[in-house]
C-alpha positions as a Markdown table, in Angstrom:
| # | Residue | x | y | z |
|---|---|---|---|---|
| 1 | Unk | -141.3 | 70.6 | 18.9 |
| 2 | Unk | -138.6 | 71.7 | 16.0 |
| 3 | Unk | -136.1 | 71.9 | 19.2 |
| 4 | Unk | -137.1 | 68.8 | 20.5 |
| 5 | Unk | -136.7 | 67.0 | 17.5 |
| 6 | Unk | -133.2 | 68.3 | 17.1 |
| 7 | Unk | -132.5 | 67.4 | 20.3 |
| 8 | Unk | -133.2 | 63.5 | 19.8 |
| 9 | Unk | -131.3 | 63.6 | 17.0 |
| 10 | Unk | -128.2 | 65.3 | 18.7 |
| 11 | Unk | -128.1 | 62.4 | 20.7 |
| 12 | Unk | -129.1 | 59.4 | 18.6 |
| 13 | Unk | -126.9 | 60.4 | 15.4 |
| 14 | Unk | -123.7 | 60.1 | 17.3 |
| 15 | Unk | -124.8 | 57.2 | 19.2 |
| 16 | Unk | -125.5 | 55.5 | 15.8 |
| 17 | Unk | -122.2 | 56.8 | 14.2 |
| 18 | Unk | -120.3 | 55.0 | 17.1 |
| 19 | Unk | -122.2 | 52.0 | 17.4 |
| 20 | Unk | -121.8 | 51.3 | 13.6 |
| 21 | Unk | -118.3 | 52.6 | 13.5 |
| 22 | Unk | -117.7 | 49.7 | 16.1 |
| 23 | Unk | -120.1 | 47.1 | 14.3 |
| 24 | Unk | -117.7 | 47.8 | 11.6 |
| 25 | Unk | -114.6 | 47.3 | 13.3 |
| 26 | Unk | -115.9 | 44.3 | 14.9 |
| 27 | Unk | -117.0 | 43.0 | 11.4 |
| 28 | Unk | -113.1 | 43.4 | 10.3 |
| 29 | Unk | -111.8 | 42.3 | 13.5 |
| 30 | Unk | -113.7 | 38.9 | 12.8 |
| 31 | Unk | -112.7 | 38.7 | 9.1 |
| 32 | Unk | -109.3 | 39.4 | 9.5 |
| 33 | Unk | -109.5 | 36.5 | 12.9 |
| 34 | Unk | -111.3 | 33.7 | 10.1 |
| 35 | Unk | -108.6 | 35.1 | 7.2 |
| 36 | Unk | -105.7 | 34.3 | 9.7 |
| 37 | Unk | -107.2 | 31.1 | 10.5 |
| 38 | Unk | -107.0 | 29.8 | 7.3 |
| 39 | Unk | -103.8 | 31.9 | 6.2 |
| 40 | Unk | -101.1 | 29.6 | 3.9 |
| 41 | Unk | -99.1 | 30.0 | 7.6 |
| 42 | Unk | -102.0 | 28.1 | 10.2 |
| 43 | Unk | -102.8 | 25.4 | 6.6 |
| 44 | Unk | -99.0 | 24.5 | 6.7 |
| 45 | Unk | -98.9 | 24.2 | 10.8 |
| 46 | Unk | -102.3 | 22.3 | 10.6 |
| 47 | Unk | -100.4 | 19.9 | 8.3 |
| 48 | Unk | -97.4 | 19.6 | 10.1 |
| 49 | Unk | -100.1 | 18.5 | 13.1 |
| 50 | Unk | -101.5 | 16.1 | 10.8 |
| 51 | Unk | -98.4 | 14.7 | 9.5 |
| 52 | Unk | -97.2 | 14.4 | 13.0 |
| 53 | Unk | -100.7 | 11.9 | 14.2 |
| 54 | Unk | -99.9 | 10.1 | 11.2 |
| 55 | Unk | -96.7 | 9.2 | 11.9 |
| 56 | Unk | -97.7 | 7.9 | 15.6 |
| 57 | Unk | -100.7 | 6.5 | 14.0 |
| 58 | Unk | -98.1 | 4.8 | 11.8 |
| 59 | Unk | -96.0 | 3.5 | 14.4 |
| 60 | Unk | -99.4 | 2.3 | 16.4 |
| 61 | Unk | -100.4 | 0.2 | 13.2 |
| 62 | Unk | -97.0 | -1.5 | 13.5 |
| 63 | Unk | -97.8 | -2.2 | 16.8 |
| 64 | Unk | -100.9 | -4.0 | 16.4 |
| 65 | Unk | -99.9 | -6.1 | 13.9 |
| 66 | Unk | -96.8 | -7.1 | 16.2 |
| 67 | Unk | -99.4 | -7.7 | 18.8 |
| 68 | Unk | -101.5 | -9.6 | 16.8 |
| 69 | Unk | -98.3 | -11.9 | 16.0 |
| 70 | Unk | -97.6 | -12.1 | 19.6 |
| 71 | Unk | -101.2 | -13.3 | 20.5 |
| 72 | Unk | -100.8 | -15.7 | 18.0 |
| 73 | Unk | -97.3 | -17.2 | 19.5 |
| 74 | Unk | -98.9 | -16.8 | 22.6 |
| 75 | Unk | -101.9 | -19.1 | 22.0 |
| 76 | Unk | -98.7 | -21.9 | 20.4 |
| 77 | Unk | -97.2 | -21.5 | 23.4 |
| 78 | Unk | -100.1 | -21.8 | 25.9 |
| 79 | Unk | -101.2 | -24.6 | 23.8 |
| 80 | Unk | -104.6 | -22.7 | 23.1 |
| 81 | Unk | -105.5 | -19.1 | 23.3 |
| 82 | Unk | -103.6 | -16.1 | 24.1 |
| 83 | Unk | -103.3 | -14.8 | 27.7 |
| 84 | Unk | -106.6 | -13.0 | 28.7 |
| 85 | Unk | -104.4 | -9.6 | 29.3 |
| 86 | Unk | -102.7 | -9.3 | 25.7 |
| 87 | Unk | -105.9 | -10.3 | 24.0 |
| 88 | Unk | -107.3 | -7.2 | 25.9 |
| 89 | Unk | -104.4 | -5.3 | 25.1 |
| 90 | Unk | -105.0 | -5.9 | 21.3 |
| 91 | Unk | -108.7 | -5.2 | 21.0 |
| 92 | Unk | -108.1 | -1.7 | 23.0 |
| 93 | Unk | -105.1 | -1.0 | 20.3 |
| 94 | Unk | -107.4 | -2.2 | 17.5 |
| 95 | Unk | -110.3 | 0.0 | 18.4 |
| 96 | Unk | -108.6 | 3.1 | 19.0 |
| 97 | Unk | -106.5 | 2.8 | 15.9 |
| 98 | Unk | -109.6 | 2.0 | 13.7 |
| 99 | Unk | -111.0 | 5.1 | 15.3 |
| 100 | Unk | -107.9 | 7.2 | 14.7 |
| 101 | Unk | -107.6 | 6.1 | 11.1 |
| 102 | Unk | -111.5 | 7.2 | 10.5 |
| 103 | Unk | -110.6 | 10.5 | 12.1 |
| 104 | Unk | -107.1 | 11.4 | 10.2 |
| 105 | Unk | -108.2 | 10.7 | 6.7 |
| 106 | Unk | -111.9 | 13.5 | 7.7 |
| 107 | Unk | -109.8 | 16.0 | 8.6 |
| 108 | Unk | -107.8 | 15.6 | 4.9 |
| 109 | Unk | -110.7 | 17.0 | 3.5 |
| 110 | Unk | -109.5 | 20.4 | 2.4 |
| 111 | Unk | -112.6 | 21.8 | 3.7 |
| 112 | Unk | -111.8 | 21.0 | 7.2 |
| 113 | Unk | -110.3 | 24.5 | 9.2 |
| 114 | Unk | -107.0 | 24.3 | 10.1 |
| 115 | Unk | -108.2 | 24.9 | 13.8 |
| 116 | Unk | -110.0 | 21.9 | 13.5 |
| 117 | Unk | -107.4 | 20.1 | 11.9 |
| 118 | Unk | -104.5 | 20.6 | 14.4 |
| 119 | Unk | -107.4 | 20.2 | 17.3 |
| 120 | Unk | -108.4 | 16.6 | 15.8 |
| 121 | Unk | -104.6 | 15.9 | 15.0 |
| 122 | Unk | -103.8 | 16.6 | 18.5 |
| 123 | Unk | -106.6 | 13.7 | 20.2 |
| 124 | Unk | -105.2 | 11.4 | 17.7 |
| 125 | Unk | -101.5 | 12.0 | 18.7 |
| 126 | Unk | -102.8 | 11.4 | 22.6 |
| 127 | Unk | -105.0 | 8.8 | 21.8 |
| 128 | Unk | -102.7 | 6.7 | 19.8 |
| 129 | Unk | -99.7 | 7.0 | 22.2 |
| 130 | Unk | -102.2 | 6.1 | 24.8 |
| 131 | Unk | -103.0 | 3.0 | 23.4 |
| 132 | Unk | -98.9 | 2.4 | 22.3 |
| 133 | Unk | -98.1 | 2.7 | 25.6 |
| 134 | Unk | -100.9 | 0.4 | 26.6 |
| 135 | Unk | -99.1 | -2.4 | 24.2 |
| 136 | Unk | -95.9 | -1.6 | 25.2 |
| 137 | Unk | -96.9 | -2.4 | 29.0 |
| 138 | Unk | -98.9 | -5.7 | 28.2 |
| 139 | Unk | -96.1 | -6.9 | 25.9 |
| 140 | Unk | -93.6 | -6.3 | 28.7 |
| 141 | Unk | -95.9 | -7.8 | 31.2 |
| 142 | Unk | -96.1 | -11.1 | 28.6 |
| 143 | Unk | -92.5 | -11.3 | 27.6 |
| 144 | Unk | -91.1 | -11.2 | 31.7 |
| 145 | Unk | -94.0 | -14.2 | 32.2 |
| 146 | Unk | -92.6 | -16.2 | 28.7 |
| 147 | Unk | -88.6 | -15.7 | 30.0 |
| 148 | Unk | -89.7 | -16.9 | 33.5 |
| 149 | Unk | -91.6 | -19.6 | 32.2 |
| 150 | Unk | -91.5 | -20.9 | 28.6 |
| 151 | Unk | -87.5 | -22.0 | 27.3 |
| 152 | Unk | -86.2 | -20.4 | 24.0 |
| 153 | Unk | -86.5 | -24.0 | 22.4 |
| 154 | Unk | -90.1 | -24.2 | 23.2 |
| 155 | Unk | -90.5 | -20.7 | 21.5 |
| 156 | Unk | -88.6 | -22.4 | 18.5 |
| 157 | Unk | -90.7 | -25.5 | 18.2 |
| 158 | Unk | -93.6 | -23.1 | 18.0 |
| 159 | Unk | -92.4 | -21.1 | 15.5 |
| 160 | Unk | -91.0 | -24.6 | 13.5 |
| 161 | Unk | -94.3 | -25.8 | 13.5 |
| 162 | Unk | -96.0 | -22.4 | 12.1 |
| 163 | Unk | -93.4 | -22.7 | 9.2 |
| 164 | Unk | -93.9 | -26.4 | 8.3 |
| 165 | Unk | -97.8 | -25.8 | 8.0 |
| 166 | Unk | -96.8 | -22.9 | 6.2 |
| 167 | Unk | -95.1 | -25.2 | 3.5 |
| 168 | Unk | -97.9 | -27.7 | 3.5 |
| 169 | Unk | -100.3 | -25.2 | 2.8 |
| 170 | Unk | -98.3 | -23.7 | 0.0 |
| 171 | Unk | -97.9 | -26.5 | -1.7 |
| 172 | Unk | -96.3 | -25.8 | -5.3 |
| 173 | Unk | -96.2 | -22.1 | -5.6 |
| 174 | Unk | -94.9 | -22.3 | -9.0 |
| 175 | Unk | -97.9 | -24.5 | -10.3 |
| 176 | Unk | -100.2 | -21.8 | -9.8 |
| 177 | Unk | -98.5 | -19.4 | -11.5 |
| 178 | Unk | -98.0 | -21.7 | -14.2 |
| 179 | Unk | -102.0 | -22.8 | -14.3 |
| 180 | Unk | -102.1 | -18.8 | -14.8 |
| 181 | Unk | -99.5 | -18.0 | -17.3 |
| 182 | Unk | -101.0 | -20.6 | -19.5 |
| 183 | Unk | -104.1 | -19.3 | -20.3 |
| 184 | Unk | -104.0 | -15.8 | -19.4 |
| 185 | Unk | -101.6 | -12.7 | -19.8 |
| 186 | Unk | -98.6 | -11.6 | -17.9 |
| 187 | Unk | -100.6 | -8.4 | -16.4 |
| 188 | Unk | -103.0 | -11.3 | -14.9 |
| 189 | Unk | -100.4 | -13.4 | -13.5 |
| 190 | Unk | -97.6 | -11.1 | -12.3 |
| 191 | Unk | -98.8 | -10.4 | -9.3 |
| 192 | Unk | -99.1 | -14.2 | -8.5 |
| 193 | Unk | -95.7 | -14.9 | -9.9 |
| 194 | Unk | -93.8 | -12.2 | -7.3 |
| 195 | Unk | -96.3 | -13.4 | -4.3 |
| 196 | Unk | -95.4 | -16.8 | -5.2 |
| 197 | Unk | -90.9 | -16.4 | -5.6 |
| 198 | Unk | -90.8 | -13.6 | -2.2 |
| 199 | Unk | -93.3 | -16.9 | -0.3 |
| 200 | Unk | -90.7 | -18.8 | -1.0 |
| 201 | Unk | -87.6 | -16.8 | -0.5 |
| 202 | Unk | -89.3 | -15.5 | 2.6 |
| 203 | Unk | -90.2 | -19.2 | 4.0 |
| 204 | Unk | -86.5 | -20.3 | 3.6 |
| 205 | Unk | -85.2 | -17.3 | 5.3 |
| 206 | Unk | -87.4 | -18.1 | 8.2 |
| 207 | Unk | -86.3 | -21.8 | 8.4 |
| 208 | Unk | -82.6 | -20.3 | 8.2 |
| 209 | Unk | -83.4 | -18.1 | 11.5 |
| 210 | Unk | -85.0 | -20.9 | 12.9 |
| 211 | Unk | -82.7 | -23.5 | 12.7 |
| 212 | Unk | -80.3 | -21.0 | 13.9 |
| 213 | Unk | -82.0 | -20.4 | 17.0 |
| 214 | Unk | -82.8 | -23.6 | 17.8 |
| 215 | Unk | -78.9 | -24.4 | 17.9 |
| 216 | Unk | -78.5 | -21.1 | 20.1 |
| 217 | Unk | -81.5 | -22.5 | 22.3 |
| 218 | Unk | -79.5 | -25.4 | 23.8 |
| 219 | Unk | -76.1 | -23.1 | 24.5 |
| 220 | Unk | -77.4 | -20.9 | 27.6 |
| 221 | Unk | -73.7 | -19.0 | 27.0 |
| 222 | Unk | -75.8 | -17.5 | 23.4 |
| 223 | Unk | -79.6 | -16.0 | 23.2 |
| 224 | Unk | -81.9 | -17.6 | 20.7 |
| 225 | Unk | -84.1 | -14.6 | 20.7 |
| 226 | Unk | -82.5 | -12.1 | 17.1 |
| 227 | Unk | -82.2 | -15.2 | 15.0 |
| 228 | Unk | -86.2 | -16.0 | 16.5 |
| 229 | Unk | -87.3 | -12.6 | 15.7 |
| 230 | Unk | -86.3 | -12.4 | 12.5 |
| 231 | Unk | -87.9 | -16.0 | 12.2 |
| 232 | Unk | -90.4 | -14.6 | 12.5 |
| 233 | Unk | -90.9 | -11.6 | 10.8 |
| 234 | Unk | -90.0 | -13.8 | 7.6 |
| 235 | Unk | -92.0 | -16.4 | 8.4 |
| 236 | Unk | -95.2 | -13.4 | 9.2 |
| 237 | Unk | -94.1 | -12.3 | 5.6 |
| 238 | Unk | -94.4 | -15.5 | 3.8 |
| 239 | Unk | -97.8 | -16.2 | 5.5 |
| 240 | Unk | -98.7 | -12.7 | 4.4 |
| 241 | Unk | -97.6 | -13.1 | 0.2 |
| 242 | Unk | -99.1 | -16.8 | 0.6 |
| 243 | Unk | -102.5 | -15.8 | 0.9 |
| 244 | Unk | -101.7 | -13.0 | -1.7 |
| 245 | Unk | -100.6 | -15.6 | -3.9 |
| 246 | Unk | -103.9 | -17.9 | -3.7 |
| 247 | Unk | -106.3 | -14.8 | -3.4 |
| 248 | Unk | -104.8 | -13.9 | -6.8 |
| 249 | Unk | -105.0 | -17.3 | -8.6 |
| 250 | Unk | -108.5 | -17.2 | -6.9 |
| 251 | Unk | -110.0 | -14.1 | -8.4 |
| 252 | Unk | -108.4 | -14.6 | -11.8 |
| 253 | Unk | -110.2 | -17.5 | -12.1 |
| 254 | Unk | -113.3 | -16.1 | -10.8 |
| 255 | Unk | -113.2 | -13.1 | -13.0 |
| 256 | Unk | -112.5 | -15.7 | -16.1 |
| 257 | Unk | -115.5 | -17.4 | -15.1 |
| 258 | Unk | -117.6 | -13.7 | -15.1 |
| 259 | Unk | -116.2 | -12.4 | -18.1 |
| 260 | Unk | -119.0 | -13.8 | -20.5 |
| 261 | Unk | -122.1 | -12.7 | -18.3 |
| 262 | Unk | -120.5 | -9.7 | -17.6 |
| 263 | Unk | -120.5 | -8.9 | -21.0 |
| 264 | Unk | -123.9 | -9.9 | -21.2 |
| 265 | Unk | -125.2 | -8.1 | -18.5 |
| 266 | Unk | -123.6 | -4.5 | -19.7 |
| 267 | Unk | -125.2 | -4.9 | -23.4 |
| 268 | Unk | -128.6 | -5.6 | -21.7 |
| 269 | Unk | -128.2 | -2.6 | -19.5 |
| 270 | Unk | -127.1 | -0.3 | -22.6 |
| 271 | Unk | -130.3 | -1.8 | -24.9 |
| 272 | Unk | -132.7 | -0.7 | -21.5 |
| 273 | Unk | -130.8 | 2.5 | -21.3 |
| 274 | Unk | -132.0 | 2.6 | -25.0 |
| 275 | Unk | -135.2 | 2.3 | -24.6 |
| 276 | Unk | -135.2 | 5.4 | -21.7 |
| 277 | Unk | -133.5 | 7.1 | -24.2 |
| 278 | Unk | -137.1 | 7.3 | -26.3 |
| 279 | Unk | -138.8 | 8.7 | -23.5 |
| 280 | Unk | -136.7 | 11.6 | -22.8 |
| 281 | Unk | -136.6 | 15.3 | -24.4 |
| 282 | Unk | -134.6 | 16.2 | -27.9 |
| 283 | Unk | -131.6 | 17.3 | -25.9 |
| 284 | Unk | -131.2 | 15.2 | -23.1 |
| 285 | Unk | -131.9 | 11.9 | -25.8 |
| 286 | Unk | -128.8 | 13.3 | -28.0 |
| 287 | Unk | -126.6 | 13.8 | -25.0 |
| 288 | Unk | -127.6 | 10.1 | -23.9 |
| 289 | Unk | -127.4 | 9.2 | -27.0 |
| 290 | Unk | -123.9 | 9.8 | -27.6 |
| 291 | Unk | -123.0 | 8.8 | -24.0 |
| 292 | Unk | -124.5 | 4.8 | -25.2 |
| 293 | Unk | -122.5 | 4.9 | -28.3 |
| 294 | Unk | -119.1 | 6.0 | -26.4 |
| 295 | Unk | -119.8 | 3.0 | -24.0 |
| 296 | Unk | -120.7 | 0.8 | -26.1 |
| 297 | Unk | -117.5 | 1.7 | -28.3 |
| 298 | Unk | -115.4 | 1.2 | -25.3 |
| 299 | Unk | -117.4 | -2.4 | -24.6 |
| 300 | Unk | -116.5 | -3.6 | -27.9 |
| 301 | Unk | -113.0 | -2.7 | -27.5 |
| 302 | Unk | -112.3 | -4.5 | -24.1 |
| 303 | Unk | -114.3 | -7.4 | -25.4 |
| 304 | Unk | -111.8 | -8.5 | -27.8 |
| 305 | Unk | -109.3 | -9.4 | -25.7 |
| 306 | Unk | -111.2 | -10.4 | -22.8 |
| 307 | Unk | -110.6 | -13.7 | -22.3 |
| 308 | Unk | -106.7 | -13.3 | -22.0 |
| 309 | Unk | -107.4 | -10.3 | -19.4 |
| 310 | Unk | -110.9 | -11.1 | -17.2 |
| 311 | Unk | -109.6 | -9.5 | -14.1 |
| 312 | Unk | -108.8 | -6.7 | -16.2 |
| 313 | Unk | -112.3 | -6.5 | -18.3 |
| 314 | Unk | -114.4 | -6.9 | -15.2 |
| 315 | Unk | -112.8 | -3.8 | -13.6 |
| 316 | Unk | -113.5 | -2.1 | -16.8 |
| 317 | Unk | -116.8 | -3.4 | -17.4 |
| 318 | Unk | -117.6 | -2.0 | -13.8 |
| 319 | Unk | -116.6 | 1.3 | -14.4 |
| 320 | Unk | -118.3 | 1.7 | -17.7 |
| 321 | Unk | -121.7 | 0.5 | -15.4 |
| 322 | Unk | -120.7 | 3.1 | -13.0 |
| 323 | Unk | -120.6 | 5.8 | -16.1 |
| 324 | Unk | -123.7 | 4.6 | -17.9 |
| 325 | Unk | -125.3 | 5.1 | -14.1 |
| 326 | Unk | -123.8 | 8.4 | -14.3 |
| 327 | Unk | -125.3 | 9.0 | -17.8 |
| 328 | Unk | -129.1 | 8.2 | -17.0 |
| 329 | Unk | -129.4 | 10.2 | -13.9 |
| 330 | Unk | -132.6 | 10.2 | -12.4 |
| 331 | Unk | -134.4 | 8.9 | -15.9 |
| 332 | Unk | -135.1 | 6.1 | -14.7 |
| 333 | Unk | -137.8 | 4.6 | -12.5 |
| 334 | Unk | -136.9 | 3.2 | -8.8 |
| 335 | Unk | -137.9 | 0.3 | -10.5 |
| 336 | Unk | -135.2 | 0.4 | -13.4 |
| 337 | Unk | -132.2 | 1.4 | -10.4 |
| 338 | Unk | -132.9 | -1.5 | -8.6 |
| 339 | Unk | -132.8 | -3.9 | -11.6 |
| 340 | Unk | -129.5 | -2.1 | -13.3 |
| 341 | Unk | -127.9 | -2.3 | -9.3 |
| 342 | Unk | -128.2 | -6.0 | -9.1 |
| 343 | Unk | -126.6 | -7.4 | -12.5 |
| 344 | Unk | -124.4 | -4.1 | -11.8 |
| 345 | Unk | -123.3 | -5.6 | -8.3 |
| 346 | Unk | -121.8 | -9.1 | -8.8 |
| 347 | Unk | -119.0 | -7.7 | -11.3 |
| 348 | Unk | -118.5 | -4.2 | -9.1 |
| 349 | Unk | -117.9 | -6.5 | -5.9 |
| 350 | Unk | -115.2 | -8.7 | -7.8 |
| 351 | Unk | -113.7 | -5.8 | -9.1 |
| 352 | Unk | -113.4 | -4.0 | -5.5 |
| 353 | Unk | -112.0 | -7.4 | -4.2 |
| 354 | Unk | -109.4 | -7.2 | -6.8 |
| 355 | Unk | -108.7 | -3.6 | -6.0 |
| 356 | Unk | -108.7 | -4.6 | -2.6 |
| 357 | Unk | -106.2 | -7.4 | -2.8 |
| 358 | Unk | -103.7 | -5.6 | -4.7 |
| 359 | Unk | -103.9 | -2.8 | -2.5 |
| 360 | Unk | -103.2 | -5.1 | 0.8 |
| 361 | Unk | -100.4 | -6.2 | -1.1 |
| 362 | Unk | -98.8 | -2.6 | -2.2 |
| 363 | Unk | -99.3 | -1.7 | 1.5 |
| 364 | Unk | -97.8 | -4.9 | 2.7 |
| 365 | Unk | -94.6 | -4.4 | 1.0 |
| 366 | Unk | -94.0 | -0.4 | 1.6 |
| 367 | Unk | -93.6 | 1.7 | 4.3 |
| 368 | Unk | -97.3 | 3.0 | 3.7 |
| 369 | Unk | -98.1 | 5.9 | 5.2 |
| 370 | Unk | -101.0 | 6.8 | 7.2 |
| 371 | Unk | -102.8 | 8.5 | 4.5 |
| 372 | Unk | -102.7 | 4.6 | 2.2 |
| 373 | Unk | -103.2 | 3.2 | 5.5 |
| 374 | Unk | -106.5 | 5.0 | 6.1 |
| 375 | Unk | -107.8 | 4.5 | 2.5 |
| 376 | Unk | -106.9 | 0.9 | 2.7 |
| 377 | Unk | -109.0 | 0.5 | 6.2 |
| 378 | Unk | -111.9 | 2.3 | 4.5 |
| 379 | Unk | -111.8 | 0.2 | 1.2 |
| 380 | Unk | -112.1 | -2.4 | 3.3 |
| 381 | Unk | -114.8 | -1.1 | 5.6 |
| 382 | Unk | -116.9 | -0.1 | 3.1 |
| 383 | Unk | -116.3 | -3.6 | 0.7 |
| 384 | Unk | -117.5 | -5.0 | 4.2 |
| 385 | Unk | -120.8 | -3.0 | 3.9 |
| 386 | Unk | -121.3 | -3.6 | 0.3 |
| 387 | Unk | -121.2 | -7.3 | 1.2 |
| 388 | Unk | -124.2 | -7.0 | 4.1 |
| 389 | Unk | -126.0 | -4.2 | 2.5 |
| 390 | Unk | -129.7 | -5.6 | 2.0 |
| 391 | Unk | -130.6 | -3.0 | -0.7 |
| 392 | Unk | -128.8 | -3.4 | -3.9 |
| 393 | Unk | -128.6 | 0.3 | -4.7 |
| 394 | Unk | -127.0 | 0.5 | -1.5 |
| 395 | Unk | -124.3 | -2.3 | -2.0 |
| 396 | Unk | -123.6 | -1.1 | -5.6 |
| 397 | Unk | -122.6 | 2.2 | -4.2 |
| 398 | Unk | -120.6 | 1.0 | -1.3 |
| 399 | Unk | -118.2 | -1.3 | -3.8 |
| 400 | Unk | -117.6 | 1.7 | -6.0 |
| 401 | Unk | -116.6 | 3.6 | -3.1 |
| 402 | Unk | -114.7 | 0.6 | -2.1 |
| 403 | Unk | -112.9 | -0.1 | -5.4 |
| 404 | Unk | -111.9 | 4.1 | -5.4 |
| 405 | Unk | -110.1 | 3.9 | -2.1 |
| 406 | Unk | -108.2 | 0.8 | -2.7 |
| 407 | Unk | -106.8 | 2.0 | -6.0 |
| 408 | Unk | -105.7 | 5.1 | -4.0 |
| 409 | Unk | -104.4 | 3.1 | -1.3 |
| 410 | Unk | -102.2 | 1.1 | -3.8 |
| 411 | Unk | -101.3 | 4.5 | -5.6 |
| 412 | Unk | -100.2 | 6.2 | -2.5 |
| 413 | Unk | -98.5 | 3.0 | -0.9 |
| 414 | Unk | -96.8 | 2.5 | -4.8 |
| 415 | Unk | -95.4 | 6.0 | -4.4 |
| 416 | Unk | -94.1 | 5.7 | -0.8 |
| 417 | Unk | -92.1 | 2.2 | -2.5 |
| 418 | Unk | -90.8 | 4.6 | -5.5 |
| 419 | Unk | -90.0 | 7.3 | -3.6 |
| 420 | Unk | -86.0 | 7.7 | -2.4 |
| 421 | Unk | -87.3 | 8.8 | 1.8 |
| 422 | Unk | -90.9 | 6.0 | 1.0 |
């Protein structure tokens, strides 16, 4: 038996020594795969992927909105709506840039593996010069049918017509600016003031471009088309710091307007808060405790100069809801969330509009990359969802998440203005 035992064991010890020596080695082999993986060297290529779909993602964005210009000329032109096949052309662009834009800000997260990263990086790059090539093809296809069949001066006349509705809705820029600056600060009414000069600026430049290719129109010896281009884009530019410029008179007012039952509704929120404060433990009541005074410090403060800066203390008043929110936790009842989300929501959703707007604007101006690009898209997804959201919990927490990426957007399309290659 003694022989037989040692026997078994003459076998099985070295067949355990090797198999564990190779468990071992495959254990290694496996760690030092995952280590390379996510080695300084594949983060860095996995960037340079990512930086690479944003760019074409970039250039795709560009293209949409030229598209969406076009459709619009198209349907001046046709005398109603765009032809079937750039309308087609344009919701195929829009869907797979929205899609694109979703998928190139997920794989920022610094959690995402760098195999993952370049993999994602690489269906973007296809899918986006896809869907450019797509454009390119059915804005060929529409600009061989327009030379055939529309004139240069009929192109004109559209475009003339665009601008002088342009003018009419504008009104008196400067009278808006001035019902601003006289009852609020400059910090409420710069925005509105630049929107308002570069509408202007940007309209006359447009009529200039127009005028001049409607005199190149008659002359078949000259072509119409630079100077109507760059009608264009000026007059697309006007259109765009127009709206800017009434969406900011707009929400000033609005905000002015809030200001006093905002107020209100943040000092009835800190007096519940209060009164949850009784019900809690020794510690957890002092910490509270001292959370409510800070915020109610930083309430008094922004009051006293609220009514020269609403826009201003509604953003602020929204944040402090957002940190009192932070502050209780889960001390209060279901019952208590749902009341402190609804007076919390009206101010939060004017403040993410604000946010929003100015971002739009930043973005509009710079050569935004795709990283501001895809933070403005998901501001305004998510304000979107805050606005149809049945449960008010819900909606509260969707405009804070809209509000955060369109003060990013702004940031990051503010330092791609700044910066000497932005």
């Amino acid at each position: 038996m003694p022989d037989l035992v040692a026997t078994i064991l003459g076998w099985v010890v070295p067949a355990l020594v090797v198999f564990g020596v190779t468990a071992i080695a495959i254990a290694a082999l496996v760690w030092a795969v995952r280590r390379a993986r996510r080695s300084p060297r594949a983060r860095a290529a996995a960037e340079q992927a990512r930086a690479h779909a944003g760019a074409t993602l970039v250039r795709l964005d560009d293209e949409v909105a030229e598209l969406e210009l076009e459709v619009g000329l198209s349907g001046a032109l046709y005398g109603g709506d765009a032809p079937a096949s750039l309308r087609r052309a344009r919701l195929a662009a829009q869907h797979t840039r929205d899609d694109a834009f979703e998928e190139y800000r997920a794989i920022g997260d610094p959690g995402v593996a760098p195999a993952d990263v370049r993999r994602v990086a690489a269906r973007i790059e296809r899918r986006s010069s896809e869907a450019l090539a797509l454009v390119a093809a059915a804005r060929s296809e529409h600009g061989t049918w327009v030379r055939q069949h529309v004139s240069a001066a009929a192109q004109v006349d559209a475009a003339q017509r665009r601008l002088a509705e342009l003018r009419g809705a504008m009104g008196d820029p400067a009278a808006l600016v001035a019902d601003l600056s006289s009852r609020f600060a400059e910090d409420e009414w710069r925005e509105a003031s630049r929107s308002a000069r570069a509408a202007l600026s940007e309209a006359a430049e447009a009529g200039r471009h127009l005028d001049a290719a409607a005199a190149r129109a008659g002359d078949p010896s000259l072509s119409a088309l630079p100077d109507l281009a760059a009608g264009e884009r000026a007059l697309r530019q006007a259109e765009s710091d127009a709206r800017n410029l009434e969406e900011t008179h707009r929400l000033v007012l609005q905000a002015a307007h809030a200001v006093p039952e905002e107020i209100a509704a943040a000092r009835t929120a800190l007096r519940q808060a209060s009164v949850t404060r009784e019900h809690l433990d020794p510690a957890e009541a002092d910490r509270l405790g001292a959370e409510l005074h800070a915020v109610e410090a930083e309430l008094n403060r922004i009051e006293t100069d609220a009514a020269r800066h609403p826009t201003r203390t509604v953003e602020a008043i929204a944040r402090l809801r957002g940190r009192l929110d932070l502050a209780l936790g889960d001390a209060r009842t279901a019952q208590q969330r749902l009341r402190g989300a609804r007076t919390a929501l009206p101010g939060t959703l004017a403040a993410a509009r604000g946010a929003l707007a100015q971002a739009e604007a930043s973005v509009s101006r710079s050569r935004a990359g795709a990283d501001a690009r895809s933070r403005l898209m998901s501001a305004q997804r998510e304000l979107a969802s805050a606005r149809q959201a049945q449960d008010p919990v819900a909606a509260l927490d969707a405009a804070r998440r809209a509000m955060r990426d369109a003060e990013d957007a702004k940031a990051l399309a503010d330092h791609a203005r700044r910066s000497p290659t932005g």
